[in-house]
Amino acid sequence: MFRRRRSSDAGLPEDEFGDDESFDDESVTRPARPGGPMRAEGGPWDADEAHPDTDRVDLGSLLVPRGQDYEVQLVMAEQQAAWVRVAHDDSQMVVQAFAAARRGALWEDIRAEIATEVEGAGGTSEESPGPFGPELVAEVPADPNQPESGMRLVRFVGIDGPRWFVRALFEGPAAAGGAPAMVLEDVLRDIVVVRGEHPVPPRDILELRLPPEVRQAFEEQAAAAAEENRFRTDLSPFQRGPEFTETR
């Protein structure tokens, strides 16, 4: 449903939208940020807004709060960072941020598109009020496009922000809402979206990347490996090189 490919999980919408929207028009004055139950109470926050000073992990377009009760993962797909997964107990929340136009909201149209896709995959869905506004609660095949595999409950949440849109997918007990979802919902409330000023087509996913400290560690490991390989190539041909034992 969005332009970057998702996993093969039928619970995640297809990453394709139509081409009826254009790049942001820089000449248009930014409107007031969209209202709604969640945005009226707090986050997700825009990077330009005043937001609580919380320890967050920098994943590029998403700054995700750290916590001891849950695990934050950056999931790769097709060698690119595709979405953020937050796991708590037996539940998980998958979060993505997308570009949006300066005017208009996306979630109303996207809900309808997801509902159509869920039906096409053999599932069912219905709209329901939630702490973030209108949500889409769906039963989707446990195996993509195979209703005979059994069904599982998922919950789609969408939040329109200033020139961005955040989509979250709740799975496991948190899909039913209530107490099992509270920790993950609090994480979503405290996320900061870094839209940036560069032009991005509406509905394109905003770039995710490894945290700076992780990137630095990878770079240091790569540099050390390169140095080790250089040393090995400088070994005298009469010296005995490194050995390894293969067990079959």
JSON list of C-alpha atoms in Angstrom, two decimals:
[
{"chain": "A", "resi": 1, "resn": "MET", "atom": "CA", "xyz": [0.00, 0.00, 0.00]},
{"chain": "A", "resi": 2, "resn": "PHE", "atom": "CA", "xyz": [2.97, 2.24, 0.46]},
{"chain": "A", "resi": 3, "resn": "ARG", "atom": "CA", "xyz": [5.68, 2.54, -2.12]},
{"chain": "A", "resi": 4, "resn": "ARG", "atom": "CA", "xyz": [8.35, 0.52, -0.35]},
{"chain": "A", "resi": 5, "resn": "ARG", "atom": "CA", "xyz": [7.83, -3.21, -0.35]},
{"chain": "A", "resi": 6, "resn": "ARG", "atom": "CA", "xyz": [6.68, -4.85, 2.84]},
{"chain": "A", "resi": 7, "resn": "SER", "atom": "CA", "xyz": [7.22, -8.38, 4.12]},
{"chain": "A", "resi": 8, "resn": "SER", "atom": "CA", "xyz": [5.05, -11.18, 2.80]},
{"chain": "A", "resi": 9, "resn": "ASP", "atom": "CA", "xyz": [2.85, -10.96, 5.88]},
{"chain": "A", "resi": 10, "resn": "ALA", "atom": "CA", "xyz": [-0.77, -10.39, 4.85]},
{"chain": "A", "resi": 11, "resn": "GLY", "atom": "CA", "xyz": [-1.28, -8.41, 8.03]},
{"chain": "A", "resi": 12, "resn": "LEU", "atom": "CA", "xyz": [0.90, -5.66, 6.55]},
{"chain": "A", "resi": 13, "resn": "PRO", "atom": "CA", "xyz": [-0.70, -3.68, 3.71]},
{"chain": "A", "resi": 14, "resn": "GLU", "atom": "CA", "xyz": [0.80, -3.68, 0.25]},
{"chain": "A", "resi": 15, "resn": "ASP", "atom": "CA", "xyz": [3.28, -0.86, -0.24]},
{"chain": "A", "resi": 16, "resn": "GLU", "atom": "CA", "xyz": [1.67, 0.69, -3.30]},
{"chain": "A", "resi": 17, "resn": "PHE", "atom": "CA", "xyz": [-0.42, 3.80, -3.63]},
{"chain": "A", "resi": 18, "resn": "GLY", "atom": "CA", "xyz": [-1.70, 5.51, -6.74]},
{"chain": "A", "resi": 19, "resn": "ASP", "atom": "CA", "xyz": [0.11, 8.43, -8.32]},
{"chain": "A", "resi": 20, "resn": "ASP", "atom": "CA", "xyz": [-2.65, 10.98, -7.76]},
{"chain": "A", "resi": 21, "resn": "GLU", "atom": "CA", "xyz": [-0.58, 13.00, -5.28]},
{"chain": "A", "resi": 22, "resn": "SER", "atom": "CA", "xyz": [2.36, 15.25, -6.11]},
{"chain": "A", "resi": 23, "resn": "PHE", "atom": "CA", "xyz": [5.42, 16.53, -4.31]},
{"chain": "A", "resi": 24, "resn": "ASP", "atom": "CA", "xyz": [4.99, 18.99, -1.48]},
{"chain": "A", "resi": 25, "resn": "ASP", "atom": "CA", "xyz": [4.23, 22.47, -2.69]},
{"chain": "A", "resi": 26, "resn": "GLU", "atom": "CA", "xyz": [6.72, 24.66, -0.87]},
{"chain": "A", "resi": 27, "resn": "SER", "atom": "CA", "xyz": [4.73, 27.75, -1.74]},
{"chain": "A", "resi": 28, "resn": "VAL", "atom": "CA", "xyz": [1.78, 26.62, 0.36]},
{"chain": "A", "resi": 29, "resn": "THR", "atom": "CA", "xyz": [1.71, 27.81, 3.96]},
{"chain": "A", "resi": 30, "resn": "ARG", "atom": "CA", "xyz": [1.77, 24.95, 6.44]},
{"chain": "A", "resi": 31, "resn": "PRO", "atom": "CA", "xyz": [-1.67, 24.58, 8.06]},
{"chain": "A", "resi": 32, "resn": "ALA", "atom": "CA", "xyz": [-2.20, 24.03, 11.72]},
{"chain": "A", "resi": 33, "resn": "ARG", "atom": "CA", "xyz": [-1.31, 20.46, 12.67]},
{"chain": "A", "resi": 34, "resn": "PRO", "atom": "CA", "xyz": [-4.21, 18.06, 12.34]},
{"chain": "A", "resi": 35, "resn": "GLY", "atom": "CA", "xyz": [-6.36, 17.59, 15.39]},
{"chain": "A", "resi": 36, "resn": "GLY", "atom": "CA", "xyz": [-7.78, 14.36, 16.75]},
{"chain": "A", "resi": 37, "resn": "PRO", "atom": "CA", "xyz": [-7.84, 12.62, 20.11]},
{"chain": "A", "resi": 38, "resn": "MET", "atom": "CA", "xyz": [-4.20, 11.55, 20.16]},
{"chain": "A", "resi": 39, "resn": "ARG", "atom": "CA", "xyz": [-2.57, 14.62, 18.71]},
{"chain": "A", "resi": 40, "resn": "ALA", "atom": "CA", "xyz": [-4.69, 16.80, 20.98]},
{"chain": "A", "resi": 41, "resn": "GLU", "atom": "CA", "xyz": [-3.30, 15.00, 24.02]},
{"chain": "A", "resi": 42, "resn": "GLY", "atom": "CA", "xyz": [0.33, 14.76, 22.96]},
{"chain": "A", "resi": 43, "resn": "GLY", "atom": "CA", "xyz": [2.33, 12.68, 20.53]},
{"chain": "A", "resi": 44, "resn": "PRO", "atom": "CA", "xyz": [3.44, 11.25, 18.30]},
{"chain": "A", "resi": 45, "resn": "TRP", "atom": "CA", "xyz": [5.39, 14.47, 18.15]},
{"chain": "A", "resi": 46, "resn": "ASP", "atom": "CA", "xyz": [6.82, 16.42, 15.27]},
{"chain": "A", "resi": 47, "resn": "ALA", "atom": "CA", "xyz": [10.52, 17.25, 15.64]},
{"chain": "A", "resi": 48, "resn": "ASP", "atom": "CA", "xyz": [9.68, 20.96, 15.42]},
{"chain": "A", "resi": 49, "resn": "GLU", "atom": "CA", "xyz": [7.21, 20.77, 18.30]},
{"chain": "A", "resi": 50, "resn": "ALA", "atom": "CA", "xyz": [8.04, 21.08, 21.95]},
{"chain": "A", "resi": 51, "resn": "HIS", "atom": "CA", "xyz": [8.02, 17.50, 23.23]},
{"chain": "A", "resi": 52, "resn": "PRO", "atom": "CA", "xyz": [8.98, 15.73, 26.46]},
{"chain": "A", "resi": 53, "resn": "ASP", "atom": "CA", "xyz": [12.70, 15.28, 27.06]},
{"chain": "A", "resi": 54, "resn": "THR", "atom": "CA", "xyz": [12.85, 11.49, 26.86]},
{"chain": "A", "resi": 55, "resn": "ASP", "atom": "CA", "xyz": [15.74, 9.15, 26.16]},
{"chain": "A", "resi": 56, "resn": "ARG", "atom": "CA", "xyz": [15.06, 8.00, 22.59]},
{"chain": "A", "resi": 57, "resn": "VAL", "atom": "CA", "xyz": [16.93, 5.86, 20.08]},
{"chain": "A", "resi": 58, "resn": "ASP", "atom": "CA", "xyz": [17.64, 7.73, 16.82]},
{"chain": "A", "resi": 59, "resn": "LEU", "atom": "CA", "xyz": [16.38, 5.68, 13.88]},
{"chain": "A", "resi": 60, "resn": "GLY", "atom": "CA", "xyz": [16.37, 8.49, 11.35]},
{"chain": "A", "resi": 61, "resn": "SER", "atom": "CA", "xyz": [12.79, 9.55, 10.69]},
{"chain": "A", "resi": 62, "resn": "LEU", "atom": "CA", "xyz": [11.62, 8.03, 13.99]},
{"chain": "A", "resi": 63, "resn": "LEU", "atom": "CA", "xyz": [13.00, 8.75, 17.44]},
{"chain": "A", "resi": 64, "resn": "VAL", "atom": "CA", "xyz": [11.70, 5.90, 19.58]},
{"chain": "A", "resi": 65, "resn": "PRO", "atom": "CA", "xyz": [11.72, 6.04, 23.40]},
{"chain": "A", "resi": 66, "resn": "ARG", "atom": "CA", "xyz": [13.91, 3.52, 25.16]},
{"chain": "A", "resi": 67, "resn": "GLY", "atom": "CA", "xyz": [12.50, 1.32, 27.91]},
{"chain": "A", "resi": 68, "resn": "GLN", "atom": "CA", "xyz": [13.24, -1.76, 29.98]},
{"chain": "A", "resi": 69, "resn": "ASP", "atom": "CA", "xyz": [9.80, -3.32, 29.49]},
{"chain": "A", "resi": 70, "resn": "TYR", "atom": "CA", "xyz": [10.02, -3.65, 25.72]},
{"chain": "A", "resi": 71, "resn": "GLU", "atom": "CA", "xyz": [12.48, -4.23, 22.89]},
{"chain": "A", "resi": 72, "resn": "VAL", "atom": "CA", "xyz": [12.98, -1.93, 19.90]},
{"chain": "A", "resi": 73, "resn": "GLN", "atom": "CA", "xyz": [14.18, -3.45, 16.61]},
{"chain": "A", "resi": 74, "resn": "LEU", "atom": "CA", "xyz": [14.91, -1.97, 13.20]},
{"chain": "A", "resi": 75, "resn": "VAL", "atom": "CA", "xyz": [13.69, -4.50, 10.64]},
{"chain": "A", "resi": 76, "resn": "MET", "atom": "CA", "xyz": [15.42, -4.78, 7.27]},
{"chain": "A", "resi": 77, "resn": "ALA", "atom": "CA", "xyz": [13.72, -5.74, 4.00]},
{"chain": "A", "resi": 78, "resn": "GLU", "atom": "CA", "xyz": [15.44, -5.94, 0.63]},
{"chain": "A", "resi": 79, "resn": "GLN", "atom": "CA", "xyz": [18.65, -4.66, 2.27]},
{"chain": "A", "resi": 80, "resn": "GLN", "atom": "CA", "xyz": [16.94, -1.51, 3.49]},
{"chain": "A", "resi": 81, "resn": "ALA", "atom": "CA", "xyz": [15.53, -0.48, 6.85]},
{"chain": "A", "resi": 82, "resn": "ALA", "atom": "CA", "xyz": [11.79, -0.95, 6.37]},
{"chain": "A", "resi": 83, "resn": "TRP", "atom": "CA", "xyz": [10.01, -0.54, 9.70]},
{"chain": "A", "resi": 84, "resn": "VAL", "atom": "CA", "xyz": [10.43, -0.37, 13.46]},
{"chain": "A", "resi": 85, "resn": "ARG", "atom": "CA", "xyz": [9.19, -3.24, 15.62]},
{"chain": "A", "resi": 86, "resn": "VAL", "atom": "CA", "xyz": [8.49, -2.75, 19.32]},
{"chain": "A", "resi": 87, "resn": "ALA", "atom": "CA", "xyz": [7.94, -6.02, 21.21]},
{"chain": "A", "resi": 88, "resn": "HIS", "atom": "CA", "xyz": [6.38, -6.32, 24.66]},
{"chain": "A", "resi": 89, "resn": "ASP", "atom": "CA", "xyz": [5.49, -9.69, 26.20]},
{"chain": "A", "resi": 90, "resn": "ASP", "atom": "CA", "xyz": [3.52, -11.59, 23.54]},
{"chain": "A", "resi": 91, "resn": "SER", "atom": "CA", "xyz": [2.54, -8.46, 21.61]},
{"chain": "A", "resi": 92, "resn": "GLN", "atom": "CA", "xyz": [4.30, -6.33, 19.05]},
{"chain": "A", "resi": 93, "resn": "MET", "atom": "CA", "xyz": [3.76, -3.02, 17.29]},
{"chain": "A", "resi": 94, "resn": "VAL", "atom": "CA", "xyz": [5.13, -2.29, 13.82]},
{"chain": "A", "resi": 95, "resn": "VAL", "atom": "CA", "xyz": [5.59, 1.41, 13.06]},
{"chain": "A", "resi": 96, "resn": "GLN", "atom": "CA", "xyz": [6.36, 3.31, 9.86]},
{"chain": "A", "resi": 97, "resn": "ALA", "atom": "CA", "xyz": [6.38, 7.01, 9.00]},
{"chain": "A", "resi": 98, "resn": "PHE", "atom": "CA", "xyz": [5.45, 8.39, 5.58]},
{"chain": "A", "resi": 99, "resn": "ALA", "atom": "CA", "xyz": [5.57, 11.75, 3.88]},
{"chain": "A", "resi": 100, "resn": "ALA", "atom": "CA", "xyz": [2.32, 13.66, 3.48]},
{"chain": "A", "resi": 101, "resn": "ALA", "atom": "CA", "xyz": [1.25, 16.77, 1.62]},
{"chain": "A", "resi": 102, "resn": "ARG", "atom": "CA", "xyz": [1.01, 20.10, 3.39]},
{"chain": "A", "resi": 103, "resn": "ARG", "atom": "CA", "xyz": [-2.75, 20.02, 3.11]},
{"chain": "A", "resi": 104, "resn": "GLY", "atom": "CA", "xyz": [-5.14, 17.17, 3.68]},
{"chain": "A", "resi": 105, "resn": "ALA", "atom": "CA", "xyz": [-4.98, 14.04, 5.83]},
{"chain": "A", "resi": 106, "resn": "LEU", "atom": "CA", "xyz": [-4.25, 10.47, 4.70]},
{"chain": "A", "resi": 107, "resn": "TRP", "atom": "CA", "xyz": [-5.67, 8.15, 7.33]},
{"chain": "A", "resi": 108, "resn": "GLU", "atom": "CA", "xyz": [-9.29, 8.22, 6.16]},
{"chain": "A", "resi": 109, "resn": "ASP", "atom": "CA", "xyz": [-8.37, 7.10, 2.65]},
{"chain": "A", "resi": 110, "resn": "ILE", "atom": "CA", "xyz": [-5.76, 4.64, 3.86]},
{"chain": "A", "resi": 111, "resn": "ARG", "atom": "CA", "xyz": [-8.22, 2.90, 6.19]},
{"chain": "A", "resi": 112, "resn": "ALA", "atom": "CA", "xyz": [-10.51, 2.24, 3.24]},
{"chain": "A", "resi": 113, "resn": "GLU", "atom": "CA", "xyz": [-7.62, 0.92, 1.14]},
{"chain": "A", "resi": 114, "resn": "ILE", "atom": "CA", "xyz": [-6.43, -1.41, 3.91]},
{"chain": "A", "resi": 115, "resn": "ALA", "atom": "CA", "xyz": [-9.98, -2.70, 4.41]},
{"chain": "A", "resi": 116, "resn": "THR", "atom": "CA", "xyz": [-10.23, -3.50, 0.70]},
{"chain": "A", "resi": 117, "resn": "GLU", "atom": "CA", "xyz": [-6.91, -5.30, 0.77]},
{"chain": "A", "resi": 118, "resn": "VAL", "atom": "CA", "xyz": [-7.81, -7.30, 3.88]},
{"chain": "A", "resi": 119, "resn": "GLU", "atom": "CA", "xyz": [-11.03, -8.44, 2.20]},
{"chain": "A", "resi": 120, "resn": "GLY", "atom": "CA", "xyz": [-9.10, -9.41, -0.92]},
{"chain": "A", "resi": 121, "resn": "ALA", "atom": "CA", "xyz": [-6.76, -11.54, 1.21]},
{"chain": "A", "resi": 122, "resn": "GLY", "atom": "CA", "xyz": [-9.71, -13.43, 2.67]},
{"chain": "A", "resi": 123, "resn": "GLY", "atom": "CA", "xyz": [-10.05, -11.49, 5.91]},
{"chain": "A", "resi": 124, "resn": "THR", "atom": "CA", "xyz": [-12.57, -9.15, 7.48]},
{"chain": "A", "resi": 125, "resn": "SER", "atom": "CA", "xyz": [-12.28, -5.73, 9.10]},
{"chain": "A", "resi": 126, "resn": "GLU", "atom": "CA", "xyz": [-14.31, -3.06, 10.82]},
{"chain": "A", "resi": 127, "resn": "GLU", "atom": "CA", "xyz": [-13.68, 0.47, 12.01]},
{"chain": "A", "resi": 128, "resn": "SER", "atom": "CA", "xyz": [-13.57, 1.11, 15.73]},
{"chain": "A", "resi": 129, "resn": "PRO", "atom": "CA", "xyz": [-12.91, 4.16, 17.94]},
{"chain": "A", "resi": 130, "resn": "GLY", "atom": "CA", "xyz": [-9.61, 4.05, 19.79]},
{"chain": "A", "resi": 131, "resn": "PRO", "atom": "CA", "xyz": [-7.22, 6.20, 21.81]},
{"chain": "A", "resi": 132, "resn": "PHE", "atom": "CA", "xyz": [-5.70, 7.54, 18.58]},
{"chain": "A", "resi": 133, "resn": "GLY", "atom": "CA", "xyz": [-9.00, 8.17, 16.82]},
{"chain": "A", "resi": 134, "resn": "PRO", "atom": "CA", "xyz": [-10.66, 5.86, 14.28]},
{"chain": "A", "resi": 135, "resn": "GLU", "atom": "CA", "xyz": [-8.88, 2.51, 13.96]},
{"chain": "A", "resi": 136, "resn": "LEU", "atom": "CA", "xyz": [-9.26, -0.55, 11.76]},
{"chain": "A", "resi": 137, "resn": "VAL", "atom": "CA", "xyz": [-9.55, -3.89, 13.55]},
{"chain": "A", "resi": 138, "resn": "ALA", "atom": "CA", "xyz": [-9.14, -6.86, 11.22]},
{"chain": "A", "resi": 139, "resn": "GLU", "atom": "CA", "xyz": [-8.96, -10.62, 11.13]},
{"chain": "A", "resi": 140, "resn": "VAL", "atom": "CA", "xyz": [-6.40, -11.73, 8.54]},
{"chain": "A", "resi": 141, "resn": "PRO", "atom": "CA", "xyz": [-5.14, -15.17, 7.49]},
{"chain": "A", "resi": 142, "resn": "ALA", "atom": "CA", "xyz": [-2.37, -16.52, 9.70]},
{"chain": "A", "resi": 143, "resn": "ASP", "atom": "CA", "xyz": [-0.55, -17.36, 6.45]},
{"chain": "A", "resi": 144, "resn": "PRO", "atom": "CA", "xyz": [-0.73, -14.72, 3.71]},
{"chain": "A", "resi": 145, "resn": "ASN", "atom": "CA", "xyz": [-3.73, -15.14, 1.39]},
{"chain": "A", "resi": 146, "resn": "GLN", "atom": "CA", "xyz": [-4.58, -18.56, 2.85]},
{"chain": "A", "resi": 147, "resn": "PRO", "atom": "CA", "xyz": [-7.80, -18.27, 4.90]},
{"chain": "A", "resi": 148, "resn": "GLU", "atom": "CA", "xyz": [-7.76, -22.03, 5.52]},
{"chain": "A", "resi": 149, "resn": "SER", "atom": "CA", "xyz": [-4.66, -21.49, 7.69]},
{"chain": "A", "resi": 150, "resn": "GLY", "atom": "CA", "xyz": [-6.79, -19.83, 10.35]},
{"chain": "A", "resi": 151, "resn": "MET", "atom": "CA", "xyz": [-7.25, -16.19, 11.26]},
{"chain": "A", "resi": 152, "resn": "ARG", "atom": "CA", "xyz": [-5.46, -13.81, 13.58]},
{"chain": "A", "resi": 153, "resn": "LEU", "atom": "CA", "xyz": [-6.49, -10.43, 14.97]},
{"chain": "A", "resi": 154, "resn": "VAL", "atom": "CA", "xyz": [-4.58, -7.25, 14.06]},
{"chain": "A", "resi": 155, "resn": "ARG", "atom": "CA", "xyz": [-5.24, -3.57, 14.66]},
{"chain": "A", "resi": 156, "resn": "PHE", "atom": "CA", "xyz": [-4.25, -0.71, 12.36]},
{"chain": "A", "resi": 157, "resn": "VAL", "atom": "CA", "xyz": [-3.73, 2.77, 13.81]},
{"chain": "A", "resi": 158, "resn": "GLY", "atom": "CA", "xyz": [-3.06, 5.88, 11.74]},
{"chain": "A", "resi": 159, "resn": "ILE", "atom": "CA", "xyz": [-2.01, 9.35, 12.85]},
{"chain": "A", "resi": 160, "resn": "ASP", "atom": "CA", "xyz": [-1.83, 12.42, 10.60]},
{"chain": "A", "resi": 161, "resn": "GLY", "atom": "CA", "xyz": [0.86, 14.92, 11.52]},
{"chain": "A", "resi": 162, "resn": "PRO", "atom": "CA", "xyz": [2.40, 18.01, 9.91]},
{"chain": "A", "resi": 163, "resn": "ARG", "atom": "CA", "xyz": [3.58, 16.77, 6.48]},
{"chain": "A", "resi": 164, "resn": "TRP", "atom": "CA", "xyz": [3.84, 13.20, 7.76]},
{"chain": "A", "resi": 165, "resn": "PHE", "atom": "CA", "xyz": [1.67, 10.20, 8.50]},
{"chain": "A", "resi": 166, "resn": "VAL", "atom": "CA", "xyz": [2.41, 7.42, 10.99]},
{"chain": "A", "resi": 167, "resn": "ARG", "atom": "CA", "xyz": [0.94, 3.95, 10.68]},
{"chain": "A", "resi": 168, "resn": "ALA", "atom": "CA", "xyz": [1.13, 1.36, 13.46]},
{"chain": "A", "resi": 169, "resn": "LEU", "atom": "CA", "xyz": [0.11, -2.28, 13.33]},
{"chain": "A", "resi": 170, "resn": "PHE", "atom": "CA", "xyz": [-0.65, -4.05, 16.63]},
{"chain": "A", "resi": 171, "resn": "GLU", "atom": "CA", "xyz": [-0.38, -7.83, 16.80]},
{"chain": "A", "resi": 172, "resn": "GLY", "atom": "CA", "xyz": [-0.84, -10.37, 19.57]},
{"chain": "A", "resi": 173, "resn": "PRO", "atom": "CA", "xyz": [-2.95, -9.58, 22.66]},
{"chain": "A", "resi": 174, "resn": "ALA", "atom": "CA", "xyz": [-2.39, -5.82, 22.03]},
{"chain": "A", "resi": 175, "resn": "ALA", "atom": "CA", "xyz": [-4.52, -6.09, 18.88]},
{"chain": "A", "resi": 176, "resn": "ALA", "atom": "CA", "xyz": [-7.60, -6.28, 21.10]},
{"chain": "A", "resi": 177, "resn": "GLY", "atom": "CA", "xyz": [-6.64, -3.04, 22.86]},
{"chain": "A", "resi": 178, "resn": "GLY", "atom": "CA", "xyz": [-7.10, -2.49, 26.58]},
{"chain": "A", "resi": 179, "resn": "ALA", "atom": "CA", "xyz": [-4.46, -3.32, 29.20]},
{"chain": "A", "resi": 180, "resn": "PRO", "atom": "CA", "xyz": [-2.29, -5.58, 26.95]},
{"chain": "A", "resi": 181, "resn": "ALA", "atom": "CA", "xyz": [-1.80, -2.64, 24.58]},
{"chain": "A", "resi": 182, "resn": "MET", "atom": "CA", "xyz": [-1.04, 0.11, 27.08]},
{"chain": "A", "resi": 183, "resn": "VAL", "atom": "CA", "xyz": [2.77, -0.17, 27.04]},
{"chain": "A", "resi": 184, "resn": "LEU", "atom": "CA", "xyz": [2.95, -0.17, 23.24]},
{"chain": "A", "resi": 185, "resn": "GLU", "atom": "CA", "xyz": [0.45, 2.67, 22.96]},
{"chain": "A", "resi": 186, "resn": "ASP", "atom": "CA", "xyz": [2.55, 4.74, 25.37]},
{"chain": "A", "resi": 187, "resn": "VAL", "atom": "CA", "xyz": [5.60, 4.11, 23.19]},
{"chain": "A", "resi": 188, "resn": "LEU", "atom": "CA", "xyz": [3.66, 5.31, 20.14]},
{"chain": "A", "resi": 189, "resn": "ARG", "atom": "CA", "xyz": [2.57, 8.45, 22.00]},
{"chain": "A", "resi": 190, "resn": "ASP", "atom": "CA", "xyz": [6.17, 9.33, 22.81]},
{"chain": "A", "resi": 191, "resn": "ILE", "atom": "CA", "xyz": [7.65, 8.82, 19.33]},
{"chain": "A", "resi": 192, "resn": "VAL", "atom": "CA", "xyz": [9.12, 11.87, 17.59]},
{"chain": "A", "resi": 193, "resn": "VAL", "atom": "CA", "xyz": [8.84, 12.07, 13.79]},
{"chain": "A", "resi": 194, "resn": "VAL", "atom": "CA", "xyz": [11.70, 13.78, 11.94]},
{"chain": "A", "resi": 195, "resn": "ARG", "atom": "CA", "xyz": [10.18, 14.76, 8.59]},
{"chain": "A", "resi": 196, "resn": "GLY", "atom": "CA", "xyz": [13.06, 16.88, 7.30]},
{"chain": "A", "resi": 197, "resn": "GLU", "atom": "CA", "xyz": [12.77, 19.71, 4.80]},
{"chain": "A", "resi": 198, "resn": "HIS", "atom": "CA", "xyz": [13.75, 17.84, 1.64]},
{"chain": "A", "resi": 199, "resn": "PRO", "atom": "CA", "xyz": [10.93, 17.09, -0.83]},
{"chain": "A", "resi": 200, "resn": "VAL", "atom": "CA", "xyz": [9.48, 13.59, -0.59]},
{"chain": "A", "resi": 201, "resn": "PRO", "atom": "CA", "xyz": [6.45, 12.38, -2.57]},
{"chain": "A", "resi": 202, "resn": "PRO", "atom": "CA", "xyz": [3.40, 11.95, -0.35]},
{"chain": "A", "resi": 203, "resn": "ARG", "atom": "CA", "xyz": [3.00, 8.38, 0.89]},
{"chain": "A", "resi": 204, "resn": "ASP", "atom": "CA", "xyz": [6.67, 7.53, 0.36]},
{"chain": "A", "resi": 205, "resn": "ILE", "atom": "CA", "xyz": [8.22, 6.02, 3.47]},
{"chain": "A", "resi": 206, "resn": "LEU", "atom": "CA", "xyz": [10.51, 8.34, 5.41]},
{"chain": "A", "resi": 207, "resn": "GLU", "atom": "CA", "xyz": [14.04, 7.03, 5.69]},
{"chain": "A", "resi": 208, "resn": "LEU", "atom": "CA", "xyz": [14.97, 4.82, 8.61]},
{"chain": "A", "resi": 209, "resn": "ARG", "atom": "CA", "xyz": [18.57, 4.10, 9.55]},
{"chain": "A", "resi": 210, "resn": "LEU", "atom": "CA", "xyz": [20.67, 2.47, 12.23]},
{"chain": "A", "resi": 211, "resn": "PRO", "atom": "CA", "xyz": [21.41, 4.55, 15.34]},
{"chain": "A", "resi": 212, "resn": "PRO", "atom": "CA", "xyz": [24.67, 6.55, 15.09]},
{"chain": "A", "resi": 213, "resn": "GLU", "atom": "CA", "xyz": [26.35, 4.49, 17.80]},
{"chain": "A", "resi": 214, "resn": "VAL", "atom": "CA", "xyz": [25.49, 1.24, 16.00]},
{"chain": "A", "resi": 215, "resn": "ARG", "atom": "CA", "xyz": [26.69, 2.58, 12.65]},
{"chain": "A", "resi": 216, "resn": "GLN", "atom": "CA", "xyz": [29.95, 3.64, 14.29]},
{"chain": "A", "resi": 217, "resn": "ALA", "atom": "CA", "xyz": [30.42, 0.18, 15.79]},
{"chain": "A", "resi": 218, "resn": "PHE", "atom": "CA", "xyz": [29.84, -1.43, 12.38]},
{"chain": "A", "resi": 219, "resn": "GLU", "atom": "CA", "xyz": [32.30, 0.95, 10.75]},
{"chain": "A", "resi": 220, "resn": "GLU", "atom": "CA", "xyz": [34.92, 0.18, 13.39]},
{"chain": "A", "resi": 221, "resn": "GLN", "atom": "CA", "xyz": [34.39, -3.56, 12.92]},
{"chain": "A", "resi": 222, "resn": "ALA", "atom": "CA", "xyz": [34.68, -3.19, 9.15]},
{"chain": "A", "resi": 223, "resn": "ALA", "atom": "CA", "xyz": [37.88, -1.15, 9.51]},
{"chain": "A", "resi": 224, "resn": "ALA", "atom": "CA", "xyz": [39.37, -3.75, 11.88]},
{"chain": "A", "resi": 225, "resn": "ALA", "atom": "CA", "xyz": [38.46, -6.57, 9.49]},
{"chain": "A", "resi": 226, "resn": "ALA", "atom": "CA", "xyz": [40.03, -4.69, 6.58]},
{"chain": "A", "resi": 227, "resn": "GLU", "atom": "CA", "xyz": [43.21, -4.14, 8.58]},
{"chain": "A", "resi": 228, "resn": "GLU", "atom": "CA", "xyz": [43.34, -7.82, 9.52]},
{"chain": "A", "resi": 229, "resn": "ASN", "atom": "CA", "xyz": [42.88, -8.87, 5.90]},
{"chain": "A", "resi": 230, "resn": "ARG", "atom": "CA", "xyz": [45.64, -6.46, 4.83]},
{"chain": "A", "resi": 231, "resn": "PHE", "atom": "CA", "xyz": [47.98, -7.98, 7.43]},
{"chain": "A", "resi": 232, "resn": "ARG", "atom": "CA", "xyz": [47.24, -11.47, 6.21]},
{"chain": "A", "resi": 233, "resn": "THR", "atom": "CA", "xyz": [48.07, -10.59, 2.61]},
{"chain": "A", "resi": 234, "resn": "ASP", "atom": "CA", "xyz": [51.44, -9.26, 3.80]},
{"chain": "A", "resi": 235, "resn": "LEU", "atom": "CA", "xyz": [52.42, -12.60, 5.34]},
{"chain": "A", "resi": 236, "resn": "SER", "atom": "CA", "xyz": [55.58, -14.18, 3.98]},
{"chain": "A", "resi": 237, "resn": "PRO", "atom": "CA", "xyz": [54.78, -17.03, 1.59]},
{"chain": "A", "resi": 238, "resn": "PHE", "atom": "CA", "xyz": [57.10, -19.20, 3.68]},
{"chain": "A", "resi": 239, "resn": "GLN", "atom": "CA", "xyz": [55.17, -18.52, 6.86]},
{"chain": "A", "resi": 240, "resn": "ARG", "atom": "CA", "xyz": [52.33, -20.70, 7.91]},
{"chain": "A", "resi": 241, "resn": "GLY", "atom": "CA", "xyz": [49.05, -18.84, 7.52]},
{"chain": "A", "resi": 242, "resn": "PRO", "atom": "CA", "xyz": [45.88, -19.01, 9.55]},
{"chain": "A", "resi": 243, "resn": "GLU", "atom": "CA", "xyz": [44.24, -22.43, 9.75]},
{"chain": "A", "resi": 244, "resn": "PHE", "atom": "CA", "xyz": [40.76, -23.67, 10.47]},
{"chain": "A", "resi": 245, "resn": "THR", "atom": "CA", "xyz": [39.21, -27.06, 10.97]},
{"chain": "A", "resi": 246, "resn": "GLU", "atom": "CA", "xyz": [36.03, -27.99, 9.15]},
{"chain": "A", "resi": 247, "resn": "THR", "atom": "CA", "xyz": [33.82, -30.61, 10.77]},
{"chain": "A", "resi": 248, "resn": "ARG", "atom": "CA", "xyz": [31.46, -32.49, 8.50]}
]
